[in-house]
Amino acid sequence: MNTLSYGLLSLLAQSSYSGYDLMLRIQPFWPAKHSQIYPLLAKLEQEDYIRFELVPQRDKPDKKVYSLTGKGQEALKDWFDQPTAEPALRDEMMLKVFCMSYADRESARKMLADRLAYHKEQRRKYEHKLAELKEREGWPEAGLPAPSHPLFGAYLLTRKAIMSNETNTEWCKWVLSLLPEAD
Amino acid sequence: MNTLSYGLLSLLAQSSYSGYDLMLRIQPFWPAKHSQIYPLLAKLEQEDYIRFELVPQRDKPDKKVYSLTGKGQEALKDWFDQPTAEPALRDEMMLKVFCMSYADRESARKMLADRLAYHKEQRRKYEHKLAELKEREGWPEAGLPAPSHPLFGAYLLTRKAIMSNETNTEWCKWVLSLLPEAD
DNA sequence: TTCCTATATGTAAATATAGACATATAAGCT
DNA sequence: AGCTTATATGTCTATATTTACATATAGGAA
């Protein structure tokens, strides 16, 4: 049981999902390809942490909808109380910034403009997710979901993503302001 | 040549470092163990991107001090103009937050308090690095280093780290305020 | 019609990363 | 005297992760 496994269980604690859904939803928190997810789900199913139901679909391939077993729920609780690993950020751009004084002004500006566009697109997605959350049944009519609310965690994470997004956007704009166009 | 390789070249563009130094300095931007760094440096040296000088030391083991070759400098410039990969953040805590509504209040508070302590310690290190930068020779007496200054990138990255640190700290405190102690 | 994207699931091979084993010196702690 | 930490470099093995190969249906774009 590695961290990604627990991440999948954690998502399944909130709702049942197909492997494809899980793959898409875990991206913002733990990037992984489907080639890593599917074998892991098969292993978790074999070891009785999760089970699946085959759901035939029209217009789309059939899917396996996974849900937590009792053993899975217990594993999740045990994991929660274990020490948490430090976050690991790997960003090629930060490595490039290190040698920025040796690069062309235009190259540097382009790199930052690209990152800014990336953040803008991400921001759009986060706002969409927030709107989606607020339409989910059980969402409180006023204020935030309580800590016991199943959507509490998802809400906190979306807020976190938006906060980080704003900070990163601000940083990119600041750096661009230090690199005036050389027209 | 993978991203870590370019990261090492990027650090060496700024100054000469031993493998041990490189390992320590690249951590905030691209976490890697010495067991990954040393073989990579040997490969980069074999392929003439970097060279080293054996430096005997008293009181400490001898070291290899690496520096960029002309080929390394060219590779760095070419890399800079290539499209930059998206950042990848892997944080076990974010996965735990997803299922936080199913965990004990105390466990959740402990997790966040631990993270807060981690951020505080990191903040101390970043401030130290900033102070260190300002003592380096060539640092401008007033204002920021110019974009052409060799320390420009390091300064931008330290500022970025501090900004993110503040945002993450703020988020942790906000979540803790939503989880009052159940004394 | 051909290409690309999204949905959906899988496997095989290559690469990246982490953990353990190995060695050496010196300082500080118990 | 033995333990831990920091400096310093390396290898070997296990695991994690990515890339490529595979297949199937449907919709939209060119």
Short mmCIF file of C-alpha atoms (C1' of nucleotides) in Angstrom, two decimals:
data_model
loop_
_atom_site.label_atom_id
_atom_site.label_comp_id
_atom_site.label_asym_id
_atom_site.label_seq_id
_atom_site.Cartn_x
_atom_site.Cartn_y
_atom_site.Cartn_z
CA MET A 1 0.00 0.00 0.00
CA ASN A 2 1.70 3.15 -1.23
CA THR A 3 0.51 6.76 -1.04
CA LEU A 4 -1.32 6.61 -4.36
CA SER A 5 -3.29 3.59 -3.11
CA TYR A 6 -4.44 5.52 -0.06
CA GLY A 7 -5.26 8.46 -2.29
CA LEU A 8 -7.59 6.29 -4.34
CA LEU A 9 -9.24 4.96 -1.17
CA SER A 10 -9.57 8.54 0.05
CA LEU A 11 -11.44 9.57 -3.08
CA LEU A 12 -13.66 6.50 -2.83
CA ALA A 13 -14.54 7.43 0.76
CA GLN A 14 -16.36 10.40 -0.69
CA SER A 15 -18.19 8.66 -3.52
CA SER A 16 -18.02 5.68 -5.89
CA TYR A 17 -16.01 6.23 -9.05
CA SER A 18 -14.80 4.35 -12.11
CA GLY A 19 -11.07 3.87 -12.63
CA TYR A 20 -11.16 6.50 -15.33
CA ASP A 21 -12.90 8.97 -13.02
CA LEU A 22 -10.41 8.28 -10.24
CA MET A 23 -7.55 8.86 -12.66
CA LEU A 24 -8.93 12.25 -13.65
CA ARG A 25 -9.87 13.34 -10.14
CA ILE A 26 -6.59 12.45 -8.45
CA GLN A 27 -4.49 14.45 -10.94
CA PRO A 28 -4.51 17.77 -9.01
CA PHE A 29 -3.36 16.04 -5.83
CA TRP A 30 -1.20 13.16 -7.02
CA PRO A 31 -0.42 13.11 -10.76
CA ALA A 32 -0.66 9.56 -12.16
CA LYS A 33 -1.30 7.94 -15.54
CA HIS A 34 -4.04 5.39 -16.14
CA SER A 35 -1.34 2.76 -16.63
CA GLN A 36 -0.46 3.17 -12.98
CA ILE A 37 -4.04 3.45 -11.70
CA TYR A 38 -5.62 0.38 -13.30
CA PRO A 39 -3.16 -2.25 -12.03
CA LEU A 40 -3.30 -0.65 -8.58
CA LEU A 41 -7.11 -0.83 -8.52
CA ALA A 42 -6.96 -4.49 -9.54
CA LYS A 43 -4.54 -5.16 -6.68
CA LEU A 44 -6.67 -3.22 -4.16
CA GLU A 45 -9.72 -5.16 -5.30
CA GLN A 46 -7.90 -8.49 -5.01
CA GLU A 47 -6.84 -7.57 -1.48
CA ASP A 48 -10.40 -6.64 -0.57
CA TYR A 49 -9.89 -2.91 0.08
CA ILE A 50 -12.35 -2.04 -2.68
CA ARG A 51 -14.98 -3.80 -4.79
CA PHE A 52 -16.46 -2.95 -8.17
CA GLU A 53 -19.71 -3.21 -10.02
CA LEU A 54 -19.73 -3.61 -13.80
CA VAL A 55 -21.85 -0.86 -15.32
CA PRO A 56 -22.80 -1.29 -19.01
CA GLN A 57 -23.20 1.99 -20.89
CA ARG A 58 -24.70 2.97 -24.23
CA ASP A 59 -22.59 5.23 -26.43
CA LYS A 60 -19.58 4.63 -24.17
CA PRO A 61 -17.47 1.60 -23.15
CA ASP A 62 -18.67 -0.29 -20.11
CA LYS A 63 -17.06 0.70 -16.84
CA LYS A 64 -16.17 -0.67 -13.42
CA VAL A 65 -17.55 1.44 -10.60
CA TYR A 66 -15.44 1.01 -7.46
CA SER A 67 -16.46 1.51 -3.85
CA LEU A 68 -14.80 1.04 -0.44
CA THR A 69 -15.15 -2.18 1.54
CA GLY A 70 -15.12 -2.27 5.35
CA LYS A 71 -11.44 -3.24 5.20
CA GLY A 72 -10.80 -0.24 2.96
CA GLN A 73 -12.49 2.11 5.42
CA GLU A 74 -10.39 0.75 8.28
CA ALA A 75 -7.17 1.08 6.27
CA LEU A 76 -8.10 4.68 5.56
CA LYS A 77 -8.58 5.49 9.24
CA ASP A 78 -5.27 3.87 10.19
CA TRP A 79 -3.46 5.77 7.45
CA PHE A 80 -4.90 9.09 8.59
CA ASP A 81 -3.23 8.77 12.00
CA GLN A 82 0.21 7.93 10.56
CA PRO A 83 2.82 10.70 10.11
CA THR A 84 2.30 12.57 6.85
CA ALA A 85 5.10 12.83 4.27
CA GLU A 86 6.40 16.25 3.33
CA PRO A 87 5.05 17.72 0.10
CA ALA A 88 7.21 17.26 -3.02
CA LEU A 89 7.00 19.87 -5.75
CA ARG A 90 8.81 19.26 -9.04
CA ASP A 91 8.69 22.19 -11.40
CA GLU A 92 10.97 22.41 -14.43
CA MET A 93 10.30 26.14 -14.61
CA MET A 94 11.91 26.74 -11.22
CA LEU A 95 15.08 25.03 -12.48
CA LYS A 96 15.06 27.26 -15.56
CA VAL A 97 14.63 30.37 -13.42
CA PHE A 98 17.90 29.51 -11.74
CA CYS A 99 19.85 30.20 -14.89
CA MET A 100 17.54 32.90 -16.21
CA SER A 101 20.24 35.56 -16.25
CA TYR A 102 22.00 33.56 -19.00
CA ALA A 103 18.91 33.24 -21.23
CA ASP A 104 17.37 35.59 -23.78
CA ARG A 105 14.95 38.16 -22.47
CA GLU A 106 12.30 36.98 -24.95
CA SER A 107 12.70 33.32 -24.00
CA ALA A 108 12.29 34.20 -20.34
CA ARG A 109 9.21 36.33 -21.00
CA LYS A 110 7.67 33.56 -23.10
CA MET A 111 8.27 30.99 -20.38
CA LEU A 112 6.52 33.17 -17.81
CA ALA A 113 3.67 34.10 -20.16
CA ASP A 114 3.09 30.40 -20.84
CA ARG A 115 2.99 29.68 -17.11
CA LEU A 116 0.62 32.58 -16.59
CA ALA A 117 -1.72 31.14 -19.24
CA TYR A 118 -1.50 27.75 -17.53
CA HIS A 119 -2.48 29.30 -14.20
CA LYS A 120 -5.37 31.15 -15.83
CA GLU A 121 -6.71 27.92 -17.31
CA GLN A 122 -6.26 26.10 -14.00
CA ARG A 123 -8.07 28.91 -12.21
CA ARG A 124 -11.03 28.50 -14.56
CA LYS A 125 -11.15 24.79 -13.71
CA TYR A 126 -11.00 25.40 -9.96
CA GLU A 127 -13.82 27.93 -10.12
CA HIS A 128 -15.83 25.41 -12.11
CA LYS A 129 -15.16 22.75 -9.49
CA LEU A 130 -16.23 25.14 -6.74
CA ALA A 131 -19.48 25.89 -8.57
CA GLU A 132 -19.99 22.15 -9.09
CA LEU A 133 -19.49 21.48 -5.37
CA LYS A 134 -22.08 24.08 -4.44
CA GLU A 135 -24.65 22.37 -6.65
CA ARG A 136 -24.11 18.98 -5.04
CA GLU A 137 -27.00 17.76 -2.90
CA GLY A 138 -26.46 18.32 0.80
CA TRP A 139 -24.48 21.53 0.27
CA PRO A 140 -25.47 24.04 2.97
CA GLU A 141 -27.70 26.89 1.80
CA ALA A 142 -25.54 29.45 3.59
CA GLY A 143 -21.92 29.39 4.76
CA LEU A 144 -19.44 26.52 4.54
CA PRO A 145 -19.94 22.76 4.94
CA ALA A 146 -19.31 21.56 8.49
CA PRO A 147 -16.15 19.49 9.26
CA SER A 148 -18.37 16.40 9.41
CA HIS A 149 -19.80 17.07 5.95
CA PRO A 150 -18.56 14.59 3.30
CA LEU A 151 -17.71 17.50 0.97
CA PHE A 152 -15.70 19.40 3.62
CA GLY A 153 -12.33 18.07 2.41
CA ALA A 154 -13.05 18.69 -1.27
CA TYR A 155 -14.04 22.24 -0.43
CA LEU A 156 -10.85 22.90 1.56
CA LEU A 157 -8.72 21.54 -1.26
CA THR A 158 -10.43 23.63 -3.90
CA ARG A 159 -9.92 26.73 -1.78
CA LYS A 160 -6.26 25.74 -1.32
CA ALA A 161 -5.82 25.34 -5.05
CA ILE A 162 -7.32 28.76 -5.68
CA MET A 163 -5.15 30.41 -3.03
CA SER A 164 -1.98 28.86 -4.46
CA ASN A 165 -3.09 29.75 -7.95
CA GLU A 166 -3.45 33.40 -6.97
CA THR A 167 -0.02 33.48 -5.34
CA ASN A 168 1.65 31.83 -8.33
CA THR A 169 -0.10 34.18 -10.73
CA GLU A 170 1.06 37.15 -8.69
CA TRP A 171 4.64 35.87 -8.74
CA CYS A 172 4.62 35.40 -12.53
CA LYS A 173 3.29 38.92 -13.05
CA TRP A 174 5.89 40.34 -10.68
CA VAL A 175 8.73 38.61 -12.54
CA LEU A 176 7.34 39.77 -15.89
CA SER A 177 7.29 43.33 -14.56
CA LEU A 178 11.02 42.96 -13.84
CA LEU A 179 11.61 41.83 -17.42
CA PRO A 180 10.31 44.68 -19.61
CA GLU A 181 9.97 43.93 -23.31
CA ALA A 182 13.10 44.85 -25.23
CA ASP A 183 11.27 46.15 -28.36
CA MET B 1 19.28 14.14 -20.45
CA ASN B 2 16.32 14.33 -18.11
CA THR B 3 14.98 17.29 -16.14
CA LEU B 4 17.16 16.60 -13.12
CA SER B 5 20.25 16.69 -15.34
CA TYR B 6 19.32 20.12 -16.64
CA GLY B 7 18.59 21.20 -13.10
CA LEU B 8 22.13 20.29 -12.08
CA LEU B 9 23.55 22.17 -15.07
CA SER B 10 21.34 25.12 -14.12
CA LEU B 11 22.80 25.24 -10.63
CA LEU B 12 26.32 24.93 -12.02
CA ALA B 13 25.68 27.89 -14.33
CA GLN B 14 25.52 30.01 -11.20
CA SER B 15 28.58 28.64 -9.42
CA SER B 16 30.78 25.55 -9.06
CA TYR B 17 29.58 22.99 -6.54
CA SER B 18 30.44 19.55 -5.23
CA GLY B 19 28.00 16.69 -5.79
CA TYR B 20 27.03 16.89 -2.15
CA ASP B 21 26.35 20.62 -2.43
CA LEU B 22 24.30 20.12 -5.59
CA MET B 23 22.26 17.43 -3.85
CA LEU B 24 21.45 19.78 -0.96
CA ARG B 25 20.76 22.82 -3.12
CA ILE B 26 18.46 21.17 -5.63
CA GLN B 27 16.15 19.75 -2.93
CA PRO B 28 13.71 22.72 -2.77
CA PHE B 29 13.24 22.66 -6.54
CA TRP B 30 13.61 19.02 -7.49
CA PRO B 31 13.81 16.55 -4.57
CA ALA B 32 16.46 13.88 -5.23
CA LYS B 33 18.64 11.56 -3.15
CA HIS B 34 22.41 11.40 -3.46
CA SER B 35 22.05 7.93 -4.97
CA GLN B 36 20.41 9.57 -7.96
CA ILE B 37 22.71 12.61 -8.16
CA TYR B 38 26.13 10.92 -8.12
CA PRO B 39 25.59 8.51 -11.03
CA LEU B 40 23.99 11.36 -13.02
CA LEU B 41 27.00 13.61 -12.42
CA ALA B 42 29.33 10.82 -13.53
CA LYS B 43 27.29 10.45 -16.72
CA LEU B 44 27.22 14.19 -17.38
CA GLU B 45 30.97 14.33 -16.85
CA GLN B 46 31.55 11.39 -19.21
CA GLU B 47 29.45 13.10 -21.86
CA ASP B 48 31.41 16.33 -21.40
CA TYR B 49 28.60 18.57 -20.10
CA ILE B 50 30.52 19.17 -16.88
CA ARG B 51 34.05 18.64 -15.55
CA PHE B 52 35.35 18.31 -12.02
CA GLU B 53 38.39 19.20 -9.99
CA LEU B 54 39.46 17.02 -7.06
CA VAL B 55 39.70 19.17 -3.97
CA PRO B 56 41.45 17.61 -0.97
CA GLN B 57 40.14 18.82 2.38
CA ARG B 58 41.41 18.59 5.94
CA ASP B 59 38.87 17.54 8.56
CA LYS B 60 36.46 16.46 5.80
CA PRO B 61 36.50 13.87 2.99
CA ASP B 62 37.92 15.07 -0.32
CA LYS B 63 35.41 16.34 -2.82
CA LYS B 64 34.83 16.76 -6.54
CA VAL B 65 34.01 20.31 -7.49
CA TYR B 66 32.00 20.38 -10.72
CA SER B 67 31.73 23.19 -13.24
CA LEU B 68 30.03 23.65 -16.63
CA THR B 69 31.86 22.99 -19.90
CA GLY B 70 31.11 24.89 -23.11
CA LYS B 71 28.92 21.97 -24.21
CA GLY B 72 27.04 22.20 -20.92
CA GLN B 73 26.41 25.90 -21.39
CA GLU B 74 25.05 25.29 -24.88
CA ALA B 75 22.81 22.47 -23.68
CA LEU B 76 21.45 24.80 -21.01
CA LYS B 77 20.57 27.49 -23.55
CA ASP B 78 18.84 24.99 -25.84
CA TRP B 79 16.85 23.58 -22.93
CA PHE B 80 15.69 27.01 -21.85
CA ASP B 81 13.92 27.58 -25.17
CA GLN B 82 12.12 24.22 -25.08
CA PRO B 83 8.51 24.03 -23.80
CA THR B 84 8.43 23.76 -20.01
CA ALA B 85 6.66 20.84 -18.30
CA GLU B 86 3.76 21.59 -15.98
CA PRO B 87 4.54 21.60 -12.26
CA ALA B 88 3.82 18.37 -10.37
CA LEU B 89 2.92 18.61 -6.70
CA ARG B 90 2.61 15.42 -4.66
CA ASP B 91 1.36 15.99 -1.15
CA GLU B 92 0.08 13.15 1.01
CA MET B 93 -1.67 15.67 3.25
CA MET B 94 -3.93 16.79 0.42
CA LEU B 95 -5.04 13.19 -0.07
CA LYS B 96 -5.80 12.92 3.63
CA VAL B 97 -7.79 16.14 3.58
CA PHE B 98 -10.11 14.51 1.06
CA CYS B 99 -11.40 12.06 3.64
CA MET B 100 -11.03 14.40 6.62
CA SER B 101 -14.72 14.28 7.50
CA TYR B 102 -14.28 10.59 8.37
CA ALA B 103 -11.28 11.13 10.67
CA ASP B 104 -11.04 12.12 14.33
CA ARG B 105 -11.01 15.81 15.10
CA GLU B 106 -7.78 15.45 17.05
CA SER B 107 -6.02 13.53 14.26
CA ALA B 108 -6.99 16.22 11.79
CA ARG B 109 -5.81 19.02 14.07
CA LYS B 110 -2.52 17.23 14.67
CA MET B 111 -1.94 16.77 10.96
CA LEU B 112 -2.46 20.48 10.33
CA ALA B 113 -0.39 21.54 13.34
CA ASP B 114 2.47 19.34 12.07
CA ARG B 115 2.26 20.92 8.66
CA LEU B 116 2.17 24.37 10.20
CA ALA B 117 5.37 23.57 12.12
CA TYR B 118 6.94 22.32 8.89
CA HIS B 119 6.07 25.59 7.14
CA LYS B 120 7.46 27.60 10.03
CA GLU B 121 10.77 25.74 9.85
CA GLN B 122 10.88 26.11 6.07
CA ARG B 123 10.18 29.82 6.41
CA ARG B 124 13.15 30.18 8.72
CA LYS B 125 15.36 28.50 6.11
CA TYR B 126 14.10 30.72 3.31
CA GLU B 127 14.75 33.87 5.32
CA HIS B 128 18.22 32.57 6.06
CA LYS B 129 18.81 31.95 2.35
CA LEU B 130 17.61 35.46 1.54
CA ALA B 131 19.98 36.95 4.10
CA GLU B 132 22.78 34.79 2.68
CA LEU B 133 22.07 36.01 -0.85
CA LYS B 134 22.25 39.63 0.26
CA GLU B 135 25.71 39.04 1.72
CA ARG B 136 27.07 37.55 -1.50
CA GLU B 137 29.56 39.72 -3.34
CA GLY B 138 28.05 41.65 -6.22
CA TRP B 139 24.70 42.08 -4.50
CA PRO B 140 23.35 45.57 -5.23
CA GLU B 141 23.57 48.02 -2.33
CA ALA B 142 19.99 49.13 -2.90
CA GLY B 143 17.03 47.50 -4.63
CA LEU B 144 16.91 44.16 -6.45
CA PRO B 145 19.53 42.46 -8.63
CA ALA B 146 19.07 43.21 -12.34
CA PRO B 147 17.79 40.44 -14.68
CA SER B 148 21.34 40.06 -15.98
CA HIS B 149 22.72 39.53 -12.47
CA PRO B 150 23.83 35.92 -11.82
CA LEU B 151 21.85 35.88 -8.56
CA PHE B 152 18.63 37.17 -10.16
CA GLY B 153 17.12 33.68 -10.52
CA ALA B 154 18.04 32.57 -7.01
CA TYR B 155 16.45 35.72 -5.64
CA LEU B 156 13.20 35.19 -7.59
CA LEU B 157 13.00 31.58 -6.38
CA THR B 158 13.54 32.48 -2.76
CA ARG B 159 10.81 35.12 -3.01
CA LYS B 160 8.54 32.53 -4.63
CA ALA B 161 9.21 30.05 -1.86
CA ILE B 162 8.38 32.68 0.77
CA MET B 163 5.18 33.70 -1.00
CA SER B 164 3.99 30.10 -1.27
CA ASN B 165 5.00 29.49 2.32
CA GLU B 166 2.83 32.38 3.49
CA THR B 167 -0.15 31.17 1.48
CA ASN B 168 0.17 27.62 2.76
CA THR B 169 0.55 28.82 6.32
CA GLU B 170 -2.55 30.94 5.95
CA TRP B 171 -4.50 27.96 4.60
CA CYS B 172 -3.44 25.72 7.50
CA LYS B 173 -4.48 28.35 10.04
CA TRP B 174 -7.81 28.82 8.30
CA VAL B 175 -8.55 25.09 8.36
CA LEU B 176 -7.53 24.86 12.03
CA SER B 177 -9.96 27.71 12.79
CA LEU B 178 -12.70 25.57 11.23
CA LEU B 179 -11.75 22.66 13.50
CA PRO B 180 -12.07 24.00 17.06
CA GLU B 181 -10.58 21.83 19.81
CA ALA B 182 -13.12 19.44 21.25
CA ASP B 183 -11.81 19.71 24.86
"C1'" DT C 1 -12.71 10.15 -45.08
"C1'" DT C 2 -9.29 10.88 -42.07
"C1'" DC C 3 -7.85 12.78 -37.79
"C1'" DC C 4 -8.34 14.10 -33.15
"C1'" DT C 5 -10.64 13.97 -28.67
"C1'" DA C 6 -13.17 11.85 -24.98
"C1'" DT C 7 -14.62 7.75 -22.73
"C1'" DA C 8 -13.12 3.29 -20.96
"C1'" DT C 9 -9.73 -0.51 -19.69
"C1'" DG C 10 -5.77 -2.94 -19.89
"C1'" DT C 11 -0.33 -4.66 -20.50
"C1'" DA C 12 4.84 -4.30 -21.44
"C1'" DA C 13 8.97 -1.98 -21.35
"C1'" DA C 14 11.79 1.85 -20.13
"C1'" DT C 15 13.06 5.29 -16.94
"C1'" DA C 16 13.06 7.84 -12.55
"C1'" DT C 17 13.23 7.72 -7.78
"C1'" DA C 18 13.78 5.80 -3.12
"C1'" DG C 19 15.87 2.73 0.23
"C1'" DA C 20 19.47 0.01 1.75
"C1'" DC C 21 24.27 -1.12 1.91
"C1'" DA C 22 29.14 0.59 2.00
"C1'" DT C 23 33.15 3.48 3.55
"C1'" DA C 24 35.88 7.40 5.73
"C1'" DT C 25 36.77 11.53 8.86
"C1'" DA C 26 35.59 14.66 12.57
"C1'" DA C 27 32.73 16.77 16.03
"C1'" DG C 28 29.56 16.56 19.75
"C1'" DC C 29 26.67 13.95 22.94
"C1'" DT C 30 25.74 10.20 26.63
"C1'" DA D 1 33.26 3.81 24.42
"C1'" DG D 2 29.48 3.89 21.60
"C1'" DC D 3 25.84 6.84 19.26
"C1'" DT D 4 24.43 10.45 16.18
"C1'" DT D 5 25.14 14.15 12.83
"C1'" DA D 6 27.45 16.36 9.04
"C1'" DT D 7 30.50 15.98 5.27
"C1'" DA D 8 31.68 13.34 1.16
"C1'" DT D 9 31.14 9.66 -2.55
"C1'" DG D 10 29.65 5.64 -4.38
"C1'" DT D 11 26.71 1.01 -5.69
"C1'" DC D 12 22.74 -2.17 -5.79
"C1'" DT D 13 18.07 -3.33 -5.49
"C1'" DA D 14 13.30 -2.36 -5.12
"C1'" DT D 15 9.58 0.50 -6.17
"C1'" DA D 16 7.17 4.24 -8.54
"C1'" DT D 17 6.19 6.46 -12.64
"C1'" DT D 18 6.11 7.33 -17.58
"C1'" DT D 19 5.86 5.99 -22.31
"C1'" DA D 20 4.42 3.08 -25.68
"C1'" DC D 21 1.49 -0.54 -27.35
"C1'" DA D 22 -3.39 -2.36 -27.57
"C1'" DT D 23 -8.53 -2.19 -28.34
"C1'" DA D 24 -13.41 -0.33 -28.73
"C1'" DT D 25 -17.22 3.27 -29.46
"C1'" DA D 26 -18.85 7.85 -30.57
"C1'" DG D 27 -18.64 12.69 -31.75
"C1'" DG D 28 -16.73 16.67 -33.94
"C1'" DA D 29 -13.35 18.88 -36.93
"C1'" DA D 30 -10.82 19.26 -41.33
#
